[in-house]
XYZ file of C-alpha atoms in Angstrom:
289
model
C 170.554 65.556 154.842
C 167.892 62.848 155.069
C 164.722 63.662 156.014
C 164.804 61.245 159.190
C 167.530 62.944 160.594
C 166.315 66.735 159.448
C 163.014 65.436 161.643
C 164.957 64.566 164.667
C 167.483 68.273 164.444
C 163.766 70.382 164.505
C 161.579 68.371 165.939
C 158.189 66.763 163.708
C 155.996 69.461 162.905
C 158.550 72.086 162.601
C 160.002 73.525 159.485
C 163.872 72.938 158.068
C 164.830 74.925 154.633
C 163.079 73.304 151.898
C 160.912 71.007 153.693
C 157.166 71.843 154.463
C 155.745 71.953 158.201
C 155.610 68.421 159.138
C 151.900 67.032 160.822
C 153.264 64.900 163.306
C 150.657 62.167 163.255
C 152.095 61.453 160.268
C 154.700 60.259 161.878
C 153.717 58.688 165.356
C 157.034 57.166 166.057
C 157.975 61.014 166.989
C 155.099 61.880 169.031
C 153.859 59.326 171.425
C 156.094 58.648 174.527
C 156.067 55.748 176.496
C 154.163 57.152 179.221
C 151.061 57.927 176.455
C 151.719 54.388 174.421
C 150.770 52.801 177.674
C 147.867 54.889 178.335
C 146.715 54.257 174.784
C 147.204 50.453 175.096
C 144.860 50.895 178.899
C 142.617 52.886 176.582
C 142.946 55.698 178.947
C 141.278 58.179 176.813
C 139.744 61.305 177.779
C 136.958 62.644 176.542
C 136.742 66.130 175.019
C 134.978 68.254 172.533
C 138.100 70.366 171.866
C 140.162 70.044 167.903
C 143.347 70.285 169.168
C 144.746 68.882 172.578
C 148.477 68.902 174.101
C 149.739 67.600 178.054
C 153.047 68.340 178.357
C 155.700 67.612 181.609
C 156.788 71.247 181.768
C 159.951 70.077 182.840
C 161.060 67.001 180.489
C 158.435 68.549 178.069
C 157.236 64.942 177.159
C 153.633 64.534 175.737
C 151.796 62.653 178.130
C 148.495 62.586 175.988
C 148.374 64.343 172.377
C 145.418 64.918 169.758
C 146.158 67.224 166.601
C 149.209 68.921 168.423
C 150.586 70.429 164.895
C 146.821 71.155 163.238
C 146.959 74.450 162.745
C 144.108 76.449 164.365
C 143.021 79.946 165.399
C 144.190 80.639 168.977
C 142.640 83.505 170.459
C 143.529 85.195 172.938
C 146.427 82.787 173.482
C 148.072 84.976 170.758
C 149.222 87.350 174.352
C 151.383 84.863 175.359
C 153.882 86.054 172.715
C 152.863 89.533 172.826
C 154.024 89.287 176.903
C 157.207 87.758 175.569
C 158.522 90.382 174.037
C 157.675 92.941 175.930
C 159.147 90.799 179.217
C 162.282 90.150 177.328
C 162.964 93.779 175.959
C 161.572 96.384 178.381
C 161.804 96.892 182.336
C 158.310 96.538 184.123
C 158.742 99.806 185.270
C 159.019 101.738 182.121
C 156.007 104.188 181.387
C 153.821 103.716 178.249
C 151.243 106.465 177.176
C 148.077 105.173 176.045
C 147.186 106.460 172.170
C 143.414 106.661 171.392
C 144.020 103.801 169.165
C 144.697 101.689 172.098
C 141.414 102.837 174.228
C 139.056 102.447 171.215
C 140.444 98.699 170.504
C 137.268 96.544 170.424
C 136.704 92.930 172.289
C 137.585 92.493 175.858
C 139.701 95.511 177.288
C 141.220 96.630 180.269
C 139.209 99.853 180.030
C 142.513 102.026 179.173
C 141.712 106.095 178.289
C 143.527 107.863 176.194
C 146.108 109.951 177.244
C 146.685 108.412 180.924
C 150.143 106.792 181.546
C 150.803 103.367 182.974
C 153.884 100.771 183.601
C 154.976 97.997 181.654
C 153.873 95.611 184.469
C 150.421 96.796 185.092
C 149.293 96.264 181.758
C 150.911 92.969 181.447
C 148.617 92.263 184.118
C 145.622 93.895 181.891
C 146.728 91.903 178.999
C 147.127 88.688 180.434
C 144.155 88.832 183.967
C 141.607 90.608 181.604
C 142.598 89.353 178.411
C 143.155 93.258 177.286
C 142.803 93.777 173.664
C 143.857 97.558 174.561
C 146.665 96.543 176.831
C 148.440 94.180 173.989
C 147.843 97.636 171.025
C 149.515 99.890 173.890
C 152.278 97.534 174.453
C 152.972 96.681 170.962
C 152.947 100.430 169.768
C 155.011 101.050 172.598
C 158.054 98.409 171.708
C 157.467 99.234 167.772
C 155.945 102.212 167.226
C 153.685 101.303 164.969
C 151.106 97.588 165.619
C 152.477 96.193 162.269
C 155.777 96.209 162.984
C 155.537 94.703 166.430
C 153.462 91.934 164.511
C 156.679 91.374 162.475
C 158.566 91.063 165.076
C 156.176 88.402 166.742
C 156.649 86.298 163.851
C 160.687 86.645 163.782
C 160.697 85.296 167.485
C 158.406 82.499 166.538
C 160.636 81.525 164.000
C 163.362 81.640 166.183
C 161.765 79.352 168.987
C 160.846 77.053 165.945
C 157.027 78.003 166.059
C 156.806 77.333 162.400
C 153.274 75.996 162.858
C 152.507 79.491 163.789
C 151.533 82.965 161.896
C 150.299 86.428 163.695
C 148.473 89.025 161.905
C 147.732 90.726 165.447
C 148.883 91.232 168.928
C 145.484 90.278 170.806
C 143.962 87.222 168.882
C 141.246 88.521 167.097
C 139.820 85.936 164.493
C 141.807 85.961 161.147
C 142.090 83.319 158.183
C 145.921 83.590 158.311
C 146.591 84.077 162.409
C 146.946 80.426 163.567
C 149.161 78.583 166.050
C 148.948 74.801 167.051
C 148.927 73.264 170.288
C 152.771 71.853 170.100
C 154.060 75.206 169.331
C 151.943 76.852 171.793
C 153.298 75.116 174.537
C 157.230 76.081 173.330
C 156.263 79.496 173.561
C 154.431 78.737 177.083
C 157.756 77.260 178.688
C 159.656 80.231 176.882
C 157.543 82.859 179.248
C 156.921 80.635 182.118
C 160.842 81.283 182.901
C 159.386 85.030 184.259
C 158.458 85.046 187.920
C 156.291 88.275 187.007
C 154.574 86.568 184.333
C 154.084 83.244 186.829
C 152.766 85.500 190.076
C 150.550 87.504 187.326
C 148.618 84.765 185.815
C 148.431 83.249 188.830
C 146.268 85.651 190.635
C 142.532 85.970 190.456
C 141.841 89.434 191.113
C 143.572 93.036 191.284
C 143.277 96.632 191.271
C 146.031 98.780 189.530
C 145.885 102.880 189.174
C 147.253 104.685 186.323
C 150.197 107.501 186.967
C 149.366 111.331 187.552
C 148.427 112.924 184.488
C 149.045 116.267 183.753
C 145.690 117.289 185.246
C 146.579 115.646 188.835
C 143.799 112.701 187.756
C 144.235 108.659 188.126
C 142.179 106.032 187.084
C 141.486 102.626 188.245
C 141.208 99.269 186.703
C 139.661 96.556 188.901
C 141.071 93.200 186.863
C 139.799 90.234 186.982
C 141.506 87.010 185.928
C 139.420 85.161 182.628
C 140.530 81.874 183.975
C 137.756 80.343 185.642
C 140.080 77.083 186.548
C 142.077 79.228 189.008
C 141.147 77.969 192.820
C 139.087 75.558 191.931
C 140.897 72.076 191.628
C 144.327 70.183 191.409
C 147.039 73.728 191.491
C 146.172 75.337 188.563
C 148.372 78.438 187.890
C 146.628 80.334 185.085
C 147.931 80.863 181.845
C 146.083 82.141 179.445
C 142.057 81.888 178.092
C 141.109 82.486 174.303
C 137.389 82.671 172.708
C 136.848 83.939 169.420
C 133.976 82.859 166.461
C 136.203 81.144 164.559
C 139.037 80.031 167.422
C 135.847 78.423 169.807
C 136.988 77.864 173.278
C 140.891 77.954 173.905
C 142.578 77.195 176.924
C 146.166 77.081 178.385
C 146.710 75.951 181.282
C 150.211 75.249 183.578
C 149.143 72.869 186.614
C 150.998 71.288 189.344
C 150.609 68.213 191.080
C 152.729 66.722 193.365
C 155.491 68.999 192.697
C 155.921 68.455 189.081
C 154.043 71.093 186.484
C 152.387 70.479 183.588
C 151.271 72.135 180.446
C 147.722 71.768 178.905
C 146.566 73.526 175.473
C 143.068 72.805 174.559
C 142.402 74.589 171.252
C 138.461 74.384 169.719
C 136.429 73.338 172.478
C 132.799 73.848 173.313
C 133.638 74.199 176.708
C 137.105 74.278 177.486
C 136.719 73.894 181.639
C 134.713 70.456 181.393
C 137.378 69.271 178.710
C 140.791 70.300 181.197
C 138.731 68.681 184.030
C 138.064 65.537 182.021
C 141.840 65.539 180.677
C 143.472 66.582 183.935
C 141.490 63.603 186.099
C 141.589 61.015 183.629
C 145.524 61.559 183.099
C 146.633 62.813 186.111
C 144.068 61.401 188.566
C 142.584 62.331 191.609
């Protein structure tokens, strides 16, 4: 098969057997659609500090403005966006999980979980995705796997299924590794892929919440008070969440799904040095007013 037509089955930047991931701005023809060739000849650029930058149509899931979209580059925290999609495609929100002590001692930004208490599917979905819980995404993986390694396996399997070939996980939360990595284009694939979930679109979508774990065995409960890491949220156009990322090595990472004038969007903003100013500058310039 020639490699033209191998490019237009998978998409540039994706991976066919024995070719290599393709960098799409090697091949612009592929990436830029009319809508961005026309900003690029009005030199409607934005201006950014971030490495890696992707505007999507959620819908027609055209590029309206691309920068890097298959560099491969630590993501963060934007790592839980797969981590929800398995866990929304395989278990009921209802379902139970039992927090191990591995879970509660799980360092970076937590939900606060204790060891031992008992909470549903859907309330730490909503600690893993409002608080950006590093505890909530161990409890949920060793709850679908057993074990965190094999529900990183399994992370990878469904990336390769959705194509995400510009894409490795070593982890379930995001912390910084040399070989955990997405880029922006693949990012947004898995994005639409859990944006289908009404859950997942009412959870990231709200700003602040309270949930209560189930009676233990003593008769105790414990509270969370969550509190979404999207500072975007309220503030301008209709942003909806998604996700936030920060790490050492990842810098700033944002995705975002906005909507404007009834049509939604998709904007990944990998690298940045501040992540808000860039999605404000990218969002106006490109979207306007």
């Amino acid at each position: 098969m020639m490699l033209s037509t191998l490019l237009l089955l998978f998409g540039a930047g994706m991976w066919a057997p024995g070719l290599e991931a393709v960098n799409i701005d090697v091949f612009p023809e592929y990436k830029i659609s009319p809508i961005e060739k026309s900003w690029k000849i009005q030199k409607k650029i934005p201006s950014f500090t971030a490495r890696s930058v992707l505007l999507v149509d959620e819908n027609s899931m055209v590029n309206l403005y691309s920068y890097n979209a298959n560099l491969r580059l630590p993501m963060a925290s934007l790592t839980k966006l797969m981590t929800a999609l398995l866990i929304v495609e395989n278990h009921d929100l209802n379902e139970i999980v039992l927090i191990s002590k591995a879970s509660s001692v799980t360092e970076g930004s937590t939900m606060n979980l204790q060891n031992g208490e008992m909470l549903t599917v859907q309330k730490l979905l909503k600690g893993l995705l409002m608080n950006s819980g590093n505890d909530a995404a161990i409890a949920l993986a060793e709850y679908h796997s057993g074990t965190v390694y094999e529900f990183v396996s399994l992370m990878n399997i469904r990336a390769h299924e959705l194509f995400l070939f510009n894409t490795n996980f070593v982890n379930p939360h995001g912390l910084d590794s040399s070989v955990h990595y997405a880029s922006s284009r693949d990012l947004v694939v898995l994005a639409k892929q859990l944006w289908q979930y009404k859950e997942i679109q009412k959870i990231v979508d709200t700003q602040l919440d309270t949930v209560i774990s189930e009676v233990s065995d003593d008769g105790t409960q414990t509270e969370h008070i969550l509190k979404n890491t999207n500072k975007l949220l309220g503030t301008f156009f209709q942003v909806h969440g998604m996700k936030t990322g920060t790490t050492p090595n990842a810098g700033q990472c944002l995705m975002l799904v906005v909507e404007k004038n009834n049509k939604f969007y998709f904007l990944v903003i990998l690298g940045s040095e501040d992540r808000y100013q860039d999605a404000r500058n990218i969002l106006y310039e490109l979207l306007g007013e």
